Amino acid sequence: MSDYQVLDIGGLDEWRDHYGGFRPESSRDGRRVVDHELEMQFIGLTANALEPGEEAGYWHVHERIEELYVFLGGNGQMGLDDDIVEVEAGTVVRVGQGVWRTWRCSPASAGQLRWLCIRAGGYELPHFPDDSRRDEGRPSPW
């Protein structure tokens, strides 16, 4: 049996309908912790949507985990330590360990601020993956 799973998290317009979080006290509308639904070993993923003017309402920091925020729609800001970074569709923000972070959807945003947050910890990844192999002779299945 192959080691893969498939999960449909819905289209971007459906993300806000999901209620979730890591703990009951931090759960909210518009958050889906995908790695709680799939058997992920080394990475984590959340799908997020905030309404215009809505904000996280808290700061947080990780000591071992690195996060990558991939913004897919809307306009907003991220607070990163003492800086404010403008974010919109196409913005990608890497946040290292020890950096305090928070975010909000701008009140003037034309729509929801939507993003994926990819979390990883453990070993550093090599610049070129050293565990892959190619099969140049294998035909494509389509």
Short mmCIF file of N, CA and C in Angstrom, two decimals:
data_model
loop_
_atom_site.label_atom_id
_atom_site.label_comp_id
_atom_site.label_asym_id
_atom_site.label_seq_id
_atom_site.Cartn_x
_atom_site.Cartn_y
_atom_site.Cartn_z
N MET A 1 0.84 -1.18 0.00
CA MET A 1 0.00 0.00 0.00
C MET A 1 0.88 1.24 0.00
N SER A 2 0.54 2.21 -0.83
CA SER A 2 1.29 3.46 -0.91
C SER A 2 1.00 4.33 0.31
N ASP A 3 1.99 5.13 0.69
CA ASP A 3 1.86 5.99 1.86
C ASP A 3 1.46 7.40 1.44
N TYR A 4 0.16 7.58 1.19
CA TYR A 4 -0.36 8.92 0.92
C TYR A 4 -1.81 9.00 1.37
N GLN A 5 -2.25 10.23 1.59
CA GLN A 5 -3.64 10.49 1.97
C GLN A 5 -4.12 11.69 1.17
N VAL A 6 -5.41 11.77 0.95
CA VAL A 6 -6.01 12.88 0.24
C VAL A 6 -7.10 13.47 1.13
N LEU A 7 -7.12 14.79 1.24
CA LEU A 7 -8.12 15.49 2.03
C LEU A 7 -8.59 16.70 1.22
N ASP A 8 -9.88 16.86 1.11
CA ASP A 8 -10.45 18.02 0.42
C ASP A 8 -10.76 19.08 1.48
N ILE A 9 -10.03 20.20 1.45
CA ILE A 9 -10.28 21.27 2.42
C ILE A 9 -11.21 22.34 1.84
N GLY A 10 -11.72 22.10 0.64
CA GLY A 10 -12.65 23.04 0.03
C GLY A 10 -11.94 24.20 -0.65
N GLY A 11 -12.71 24.94 -1.42
CA GLY A 11 -12.17 26.11 -2.10
C GLY A 11 -11.93 27.25 -1.11
N LEU A 12 -11.19 28.25 -1.55
CA LEU A 12 -10.86 29.39 -0.70
C LEU A 12 -12.10 30.02 -0.08
N ASP A 13 -13.19 30.07 -0.83
CA ASP A 13 -14.42 30.69 -0.32
C ASP A 13 -15.07 29.88 0.80
N GLU A 14 -14.64 28.63 1.01
CA GLU A 14 -15.22 27.78 2.04
C GLU A 14 -14.38 27.75 3.32
N TRP A 15 -13.18 28.30 3.31
CA TRP A 15 -12.29 28.19 4.46
C TRP A 15 -12.86 28.84 5.71
N ARG A 16 -13.55 29.95 5.54
CA ARG A 16 -14.08 30.68 6.69
C ARG A 16 -15.12 29.85 7.46
N ASP A 17 -15.78 28.92 6.78
CA ASP A 17 -16.83 28.12 7.40
C ASP A 17 -16.29 27.09 8.40
N HIS A 18 -14.99 26.84 8.38
CA HIS A 18 -14.42 25.82 9.27
C HIS A 18 -14.05 26.46 10.61
N TYR A 19 -14.35 25.77 11.69
CA TYR A 19 -13.99 26.22 13.03
C TYR A 19 -12.94 25.25 13.56
N GLY A 20 -11.77 25.79 13.98
CA GLY A 20 -10.74 24.90 14.48
C GLY A 20 -9.61 25.63 15.15
N GLY A 21 -8.67 24.85 15.65
CA GLY A 21 -7.50 25.39 16.31
C GLY A 21 -6.73 24.28 16.98
N PHE A 22 -5.66 24.67 17.64
CA PHE A 22 -4.81 23.70 18.33
C PHE A 22 -5.35 23.36 19.71
N ARG A 23 -6.02 24.32 20.35
CA ARG A 23 -6.61 24.14 21.67
C ARG A 23 -7.99 24.80 21.65
N PRO A 24 -8.89 24.38 22.52
CA PRO A 24 -10.22 25.02 22.53
C PRO A 24 -10.15 26.53 22.71
N GLU A 25 -9.25 27.01 23.58
CA GLU A 25 -9.19 28.45 23.84
C GLU A 25 -8.61 29.26 22.68
N SER A 26 -7.92 28.60 21.74
CA SER A 26 -7.39 29.34 20.60
C SER A 26 -8.11 29.00 19.29
N SER A 27 -9.18 28.22 19.38
CA SER A 27 -9.95 27.87 18.18
C SER A 27 -10.78 29.07 17.73
N ARG A 28 -11.03 29.13 16.43
CA ARG A 28 -11.81 30.25 15.89
C ARG A 28 -12.37 29.85 14.53
N ASP A 29 -13.32 30.65 14.06
CA ASP A 29 -13.82 30.50 12.69
C ASP A 29 -12.67 30.80 11.73
N GLY A 30 -12.63 30.08 10.64
CA GLY A 30 -11.64 30.36 9.61
C GLY A 30 -10.28 29.73 9.84
N ARG A 31 -10.18 28.75 10.72
CA ARG A 31 -8.90 28.05 10.91
C ARG A 31 -9.13 26.55 10.81
N ARG A 32 -8.30 25.91 10.00
CA ARG A 32 -8.35 24.46 9.87
C ARG A 32 -6.93 23.92 10.05
N VAL A 33 -6.75 23.06 11.03
CA VAL A 33 -5.44 22.46 11.30
C VAL A 33 -5.39 21.15 10.51
N VAL A 34 -4.86 21.24 9.32
CA VAL A 34 -4.86 20.10 8.40
C VAL A 34 -4.05 18.94 8.96
N ASP A 35 -2.97 19.23 9.67
CA ASP A 35 -2.14 18.14 10.18
C ASP A 35 -2.81 17.39 11.33
N HIS A 36 -3.94 17.86 11.83
CA HIS A 36 -4.73 17.07 12.78
C HIS A 36 -5.65 16.09 12.05
N GLU A 37 -5.81 16.29 10.75
CA GLU A 37 -6.69 15.43 9.96
C GLU A 37 -5.93 14.44 9.08
N LEU A 38 -4.66 14.71 8.83
CA LEU A 38 -3.81 13.81 8.06
C LEU A 38 -2.67 13.34 8.95
N GLU A 39 -2.08 12.21 8.62
CA GLU A 39 -0.99 11.66 9.42
C GLU A 39 0.34 12.29 9.01
N MET A 40 0.54 13.54 9.37
CA MET A 40 1.75 14.27 8.99
C MET A 40 2.84 13.95 10.02
N GLN A 41 4.08 13.78 9.55
CA GLN A 41 5.18 13.42 10.42
C GLN A 41 6.12 14.58 10.71
N PHE A 42 6.44 15.37 9.71
CA PHE A 42 7.50 16.36 9.86
C PHE A 42 7.08 17.78 9.54
N ILE A 43 5.87 17.96 9.01
CA ILE A 43 5.38 19.29 8.67
C ILE A 43 3.97 19.45 9.20
N GLY A 44 3.57 20.70 9.36
CA GLY A 44 2.20 21.00 9.76
C GLY A 44 1.63 22.02 8.80
N LEU A 45 0.31 22.09 8.72
CA LEU A 45 -0.34 23.01 7.80
C LEU A 45 -1.66 23.47 8.40
N THR A 46 -1.88 24.78 8.36
CA THR A 46 -3.20 25.32 8.67
C THR A 46 -3.68 26.12 7.46
N ALA A 47 -4.99 26.10 7.23
CA ALA A 47 -5.65 26.94 6.22
C ALA A 47 -6.45 27.97 7.00
N ASN A 48 -6.30 29.25 6.66
CA ASN A 48 -6.82 30.34 7.48
C ASN A 48 -7.56 31.38 6.65
N ALA A 49 -8.58 32.00 7.28
CA ALA A 49 -9.32 33.09 6.65
C ALA A 49 -9.81 34.05 7.73
N LEU A 50 -9.47 35.32 7.59
CA LEU A 50 -9.95 36.37 8.49
C LEU A 50 -10.79 37.37 7.71
N GLU A 51 -11.85 37.84 8.33
CA GLU A 51 -12.70 38.86 7.72
C GLU A 51 -12.01 40.23 7.81
N PRO A 52 -12.36 41.17 6.92
CA PRO A 52 -11.80 42.52 7.01
C PRO A 52 -11.98 43.09 8.42
N GLY A 53 -10.88 43.60 8.97
CA GLY A 53 -10.87 44.17 10.31
C GLY A 53 -10.62 43.16 11.42
N GLU A 54 -10.68 41.88 11.12
CA GLU A 54 -10.46 40.85 12.14
C GLU A 54 -8.96 40.62 12.32
N GLU A 55 -8.56 40.33 13.54
CA GLU A 55 -7.15 40.07 13.83
C GLU A 55 -7.01 38.84 14.70
N ALA A 56 -5.78 38.34 14.78
CA ALA A 56 -5.52 37.15 15.58
C ALA A 56 -5.88 37.39 17.04
N GLY A 57 -5.56 38.55 17.56
CA GLY A 57 -5.87 38.86 18.95
C GLY A 57 -4.81 38.38 19.93
N TYR A 58 -3.72 37.85 19.44
CA TYR A 58 -2.63 37.39 20.31
C TYR A 58 -1.32 37.38 19.51
N TRP A 59 -0.22 37.39 20.23
CA TRP A 59 1.11 37.18 19.67
C TRP A 59 1.55 35.77 20.05
N HIS A 60 2.41 35.17 19.23
CA HIS A 60 3.00 33.89 19.63
C HIS A 60 4.40 33.77 19.06
N VAL A 61 5.16 32.86 19.63
CA VAL A 61 6.55 32.61 19.23
C VAL A 61 6.80 31.11 19.31
N HIS A 62 7.68 30.62 18.47
CA HIS A 62 8.09 29.21 18.52
C HIS A 62 9.58 29.14 18.79
N GLU A 63 9.97 28.18 19.59
CA GLU A 63 11.39 27.99 19.89
C GLU A 63 12.04 26.96 18.98
N ARG A 64 11.25 26.00 18.46
CA ARG A 64 11.81 24.94 17.62
C ARG A 64 11.21 24.91 16.22
N ILE A 65 10.07 25.57 16.04
CA ILE A 65 9.35 25.46 14.78
C ILE A 65 9.57 26.69 13.91
N GLU A 66 9.76 26.46 12.63
CA GLU A 66 9.85 27.50 11.61
C GLU A 66 8.52 27.51 10.87
N GLU A 67 8.02 28.71 10.50
CA GLU A 67 6.76 28.80 9.79
C GLU A 67 6.94 29.54 8.47
N LEU A 68 6.13 29.13 7.49
CA LEU A 68 6.09 29.78 6.20
C LEU A 68 4.63 30.15 5.93
N TYR A 69 4.37 31.44 5.78
CA TYR A 69 3.02 31.95 5.51
C TYR A 69 2.92 32.25 4.02
N VAL A 70 1.94 31.65 3.36
CA VAL A 70 1.71 31.85 1.93
C VAL A 70 0.34 32.50 1.79
N PHE A 71 0.31 33.79 1.44
CA PHE A 71 -0.94 34.54 1.36
C PHE A 71 -1.57 34.37 -0.02
N LEU A 72 -2.88 34.08 -0.02
CA LEU A 72 -3.59 33.73 -1.24
C LEU A 72 -4.68 34.72 -1.62
N GLY A 73 -5.07 35.59 -0.71
CA GLY A 73 -6.12 36.56 -1.02
C GLY A 73 -6.26 37.58 0.08
N GLY A 74 -6.83 38.73 -0.27
CA GLY A 74 -7.06 39.79 0.69
C GLY A 74 -5.81 40.62 0.95
N ASN A 75 -5.94 41.56 1.88
CA ASN A 75 -4.83 42.44 2.28
C ASN A 75 -4.78 42.48 3.80
N GLY A 76 -3.58 42.58 4.33
CA GLY A 76 -3.43 42.65 5.77
C GLY A 76 -2.03 42.99 6.18
N GLN A 77 -1.76 42.77 7.44
CA GLN A 77 -0.44 43.03 7.99
C GLN A 77 -0.06 41.88 8.92
N MET A 78 1.26 41.66 9.00
CA MET A 78 1.83 40.77 10.01
C MET A 78 2.68 41.61 10.92
N GLY A 79 2.53 41.42 12.21
CA GLY A 79 3.45 41.98 13.18
C GLY A 79 4.55 40.96 13.40
N LEU A 80 5.80 41.37 13.18
CA LEU A 80 6.96 40.49 13.34
C LEU A 80 7.95 41.21 14.24
N ASP A 81 8.02 40.79 15.51
CA ASP A 81 8.78 41.50 16.54
C ASP A 81 8.33 42.96 16.55
N ASP A 82 9.19 43.90 16.20
CA ASP A 82 8.83 45.32 16.23
C ASP A 82 8.43 45.87 14.86
N ASP A 83 8.34 44.99 13.85
CA ASP A 83 8.03 45.42 12.48
C ASP A 83 6.59 45.08 12.10
N ILE A 84 6.06 45.84 11.15
CA ILE A 84 4.78 45.54 10.52
C ILE A 84 5.05 45.33 9.04
N VAL A 85 4.63 44.18 8.52
CA VAL A 85 4.85 43.82 7.12
C VAL A 85 3.48 43.75 6.43
N GLU A 86 3.34 44.46 5.31
CA GLU A 86 2.10 44.39 4.51
C GLU A 86 2.07 43.07 3.76
N VAL A 87 0.91 42.41 3.75
CA VAL A 87 0.76 41.13 3.05
C VAL A 87 -0.47 41.17 2.16
N GLU A 88 -0.40 40.43 1.07
CA GLU A 88 -1.50 40.31 0.11
C GLU A 88 -1.28 39.04 -0.69
N ALA A 89 -2.20 38.74 -1.59
CA ALA A 89 -2.06 37.54 -2.43
C ALA A 89 -0.69 37.57 -3.10
N GLY A 90 0.04 36.48 -2.97
CA GLY A 90 1.37 36.38 -3.57
C GLY A 90 2.50 36.64 -2.60
N THR A 91 2.22 37.19 -1.42
CA THR A 91 3.26 37.42 -0.42
C THR A 91 3.56 36.11 0.30
N VAL A 92 4.85 35.82 0.48
CA VAL A 92 5.30 34.66 1.22
C VAL A 92 6.24 35.16 2.31
N VAL A 93 5.98 34.80 3.56
CA VAL A 93 6.77 35.27 4.69
C VAL A 93 7.29 34.07 5.46
N ARG A 94 8.62 33.95 5.58
CA ARG A 94 9.24 32.93 6.42
C ARG A 94 9.50 33.56 7.78
N VAL A 95 9.11 32.85 8.84
CA VAL A 95 9.32 33.34 10.20
C VAL A 95 10.11 32.29 10.97
N GLY A 96 11.29 32.67 11.40
CA GLY A 96 12.18 31.75 12.12
C GLY A 96 11.85 31.64 13.59
N GLN A 97 12.57 30.77 14.25
CA GLN A 97 12.40 30.54 15.67
C GLN A 97 12.75 31.81 16.43
N GLY A 98 12.01 32.05 17.52
CA GLY A 98 12.30 33.18 18.38
C GLY A 98 11.72 34.51 17.93
N VAL A 99 11.00 34.53 16.79
CA VAL A 99 10.39 35.77 16.29
C VAL A 99 8.92 35.79 16.73
N TRP A 100 8.52 36.86 17.42
CA TRP A 100 7.12 37.02 17.82
C TRP A 100 6.31 37.42 16.60
N ARG A 101 5.08 36.88 16.49
CA ARG A 101 4.27 37.13 15.31
C ARG A 101 2.79 37.26 15.66
N THR A 102 2.09 38.06 14.86
CA THR A 102 0.65 38.19 14.89
C THR A 102 0.22 38.69 13.52
N TRP A 103 -1.07 38.71 13.23
CA TRP A 103 -1.54 39.14 11.92
C TRP A 103 -2.96 39.66 12.02
N ARG A 104 -3.35 40.39 10.97
CA ARG A 104 -4.72 40.88 10.88
C ARG A 104 -5.09 41.09 9.42
N CYS A 105 -6.39 41.08 9.16
CA CYS A 105 -6.92 41.45 7.85
C CYS A 105 -7.21 42.94 7.91
N SER A 106 -6.73 43.68 6.96
CA SER A 106 -6.93 45.13 6.94
C SER A 106 -8.43 45.44 6.90
N PRO A 107 -8.87 46.45 7.67
CA PRO A 107 -10.28 46.84 7.61
C PRO A 107 -10.72 47.26 6.21
N ALA A 108 -9.78 47.75 5.40
CA ALA A 108 -10.09 48.19 4.04
C ALA A 108 -9.95 47.08 3.00
N SER A 109 -9.62 45.85 3.43
CA SER A 109 -9.45 44.75 2.48
C SER A 109 -10.76 44.49 1.74
N ALA A 110 -10.67 44.26 0.44
CA ALA A 110 -11.85 43.98 -0.37
C ALA A 110 -12.45 42.61 -0.06
N GLY A 111 -11.70 41.76 0.59
CA GLY A 111 -12.19 40.43 0.92
C GLY A 111 -11.40 39.85 2.08
N GLN A 112 -11.65 38.60 2.36
CA GLN A 112 -10.98 37.91 3.45
C GLN A 112 -9.48 37.81 3.20
N LEU A 113 -8.70 37.88 4.27
CA LEU A 113 -7.27 37.56 4.19
C LEU A 113 -7.17 36.05 4.33
N ARG A 114 -6.65 35.40 3.29
CA ARG A 114 -6.57 33.93 3.27
C ARG A 114 -5.13 33.52 3.10
N TRP A 115 -4.71 32.54 3.91
CA TRP A 115 -3.33 32.08 3.81
C TRP A 115 -3.19 30.65 4.31
N LEU A 116 -2.10 30.04 3.86
CA LEU A 116 -1.65 28.76 4.38
C LEU A 116 -0.47 29.04 5.29
N CYS A 117 -0.41 28.35 6.41
CA CYS A 117 0.75 28.42 7.29
C CYS A 117 1.35 27.01 7.33
N ILE A 118 2.58 26.92 6.87
CA ILE A 118 3.29 25.64 6.83
C ILE A 118 4.32 25.68 7.97
N ARG A 119 4.24 24.68 8.85
CA ARG A 119 5.13 24.60 10.00
C ARG A 119 6.05 23.40 9.85
N ALA A 120 7.31 23.58 10.24
CA ALA A 120 8.26 22.47 10.21
C ALA A 120 9.25 22.64 11.35
N GLY A 121 9.76 21.54 11.80
CA GLY A 121 10.77 21.54 12.85
C GLY A 121 11.70 20.37 12.64
N GLY A 122 12.66 20.23 13.51
CA GLY A 122 13.56 19.08 13.41
C GLY A 122 14.82 19.42 12.67
N TYR A 123 15.14 18.62 11.68
CA TYR A 123 16.41 18.74 10.99
C TYR A 123 16.35 19.79 9.88
N GLU A 124 17.49 20.43 9.63
CA GLU A 124 17.57 21.38 8.52
C GLU A 124 17.46 20.62 7.21
N LEU A 125 16.75 21.23 6.26
CA LEU A 125 16.64 20.62 4.93
C LEU A 125 17.88 20.97 4.12
N PRO A 126 18.41 20.02 3.35
CA PRO A 126 19.54 20.36 2.48
C PRO A 126 19.06 21.26 1.34
N HIS A 127 20.01 22.02 0.76
CA HIS A 127 19.65 22.90 -0.35
C HIS A 127 19.04 22.10 -1.50
N PHE A 128 19.63 20.97 -1.81
CA PHE A 128 19.08 20.05 -2.80
C PHE A 128 18.65 18.80 -2.05
N PRO A 129 17.41 18.35 -2.22
CA PRO A 129 16.99 17.14 -1.50
C PRO A 129 17.92 15.97 -1.80
N ASP A 130 18.41 15.34 -0.76
CA ASP A 130 19.36 14.25 -0.95
C ASP A 130 18.72 12.87 -0.84
N ASP A 131 17.41 12.82 -0.75
CA ASP A 131 16.75 11.53 -0.61
C ASP A 131 15.83 11.21 -1.78
N SER A 132 16.01 11.90 -2.90
CA SER A 132 15.13 11.65 -4.04
C SER A 132 15.87 10.86 -5.12
N ARG A 133 15.06 10.14 -5.93
CA ARG A 133 15.57 9.40 -7.08
C ARG A 133 14.65 9.69 -8.25
N ARG A 134 15.19 9.72 -9.44
CA ARG A 134 14.38 9.88 -10.66
C ARG A 134 14.31 8.56 -11.40
N ASP A 135 13.20 8.37 -12.10
CA ASP A 135 13.04 7.23 -13.00
C ASP A 135 12.72 7.83 -14.36
N GLU A 136 13.74 8.14 -15.12
CA GLU A 136 13.58 8.80 -16.43
C GLU A 136 12.79 7.93 -17.41
N GLY A 137 12.81 6.61 -17.24
CA GLY A 137 12.12 5.72 -18.17
C GLY A 137 10.67 5.44 -17.82
N ARG A 138 10.20 5.87 -16.67
CA ARG A 138 8.83 5.58 -16.27
C ARG A 138 7.88 6.50 -17.01
N PRO A 139 6.89 5.96 -17.73
CA PRO A 139 5.98 6.80 -18.50
C PRO A 139 4.99 7.53 -17.58
N SER A 140 4.57 8.70 -17.99
CA SER A 140 3.55 9.44 -17.24
C SER A 140 2.22 8.70 -17.33
N PRO A 141 1.40 8.79 -16.28
CA PRO A 141 0.17 8.01 -16.26
C PRO A 141 -0.96 8.61 -17.08
N TRP A 142 -0.81 9.76 -17.67
CA TRP A 142 -1.91 10.39 -18.44
C TRP A 142 -1.57 10.53 -19.89
#
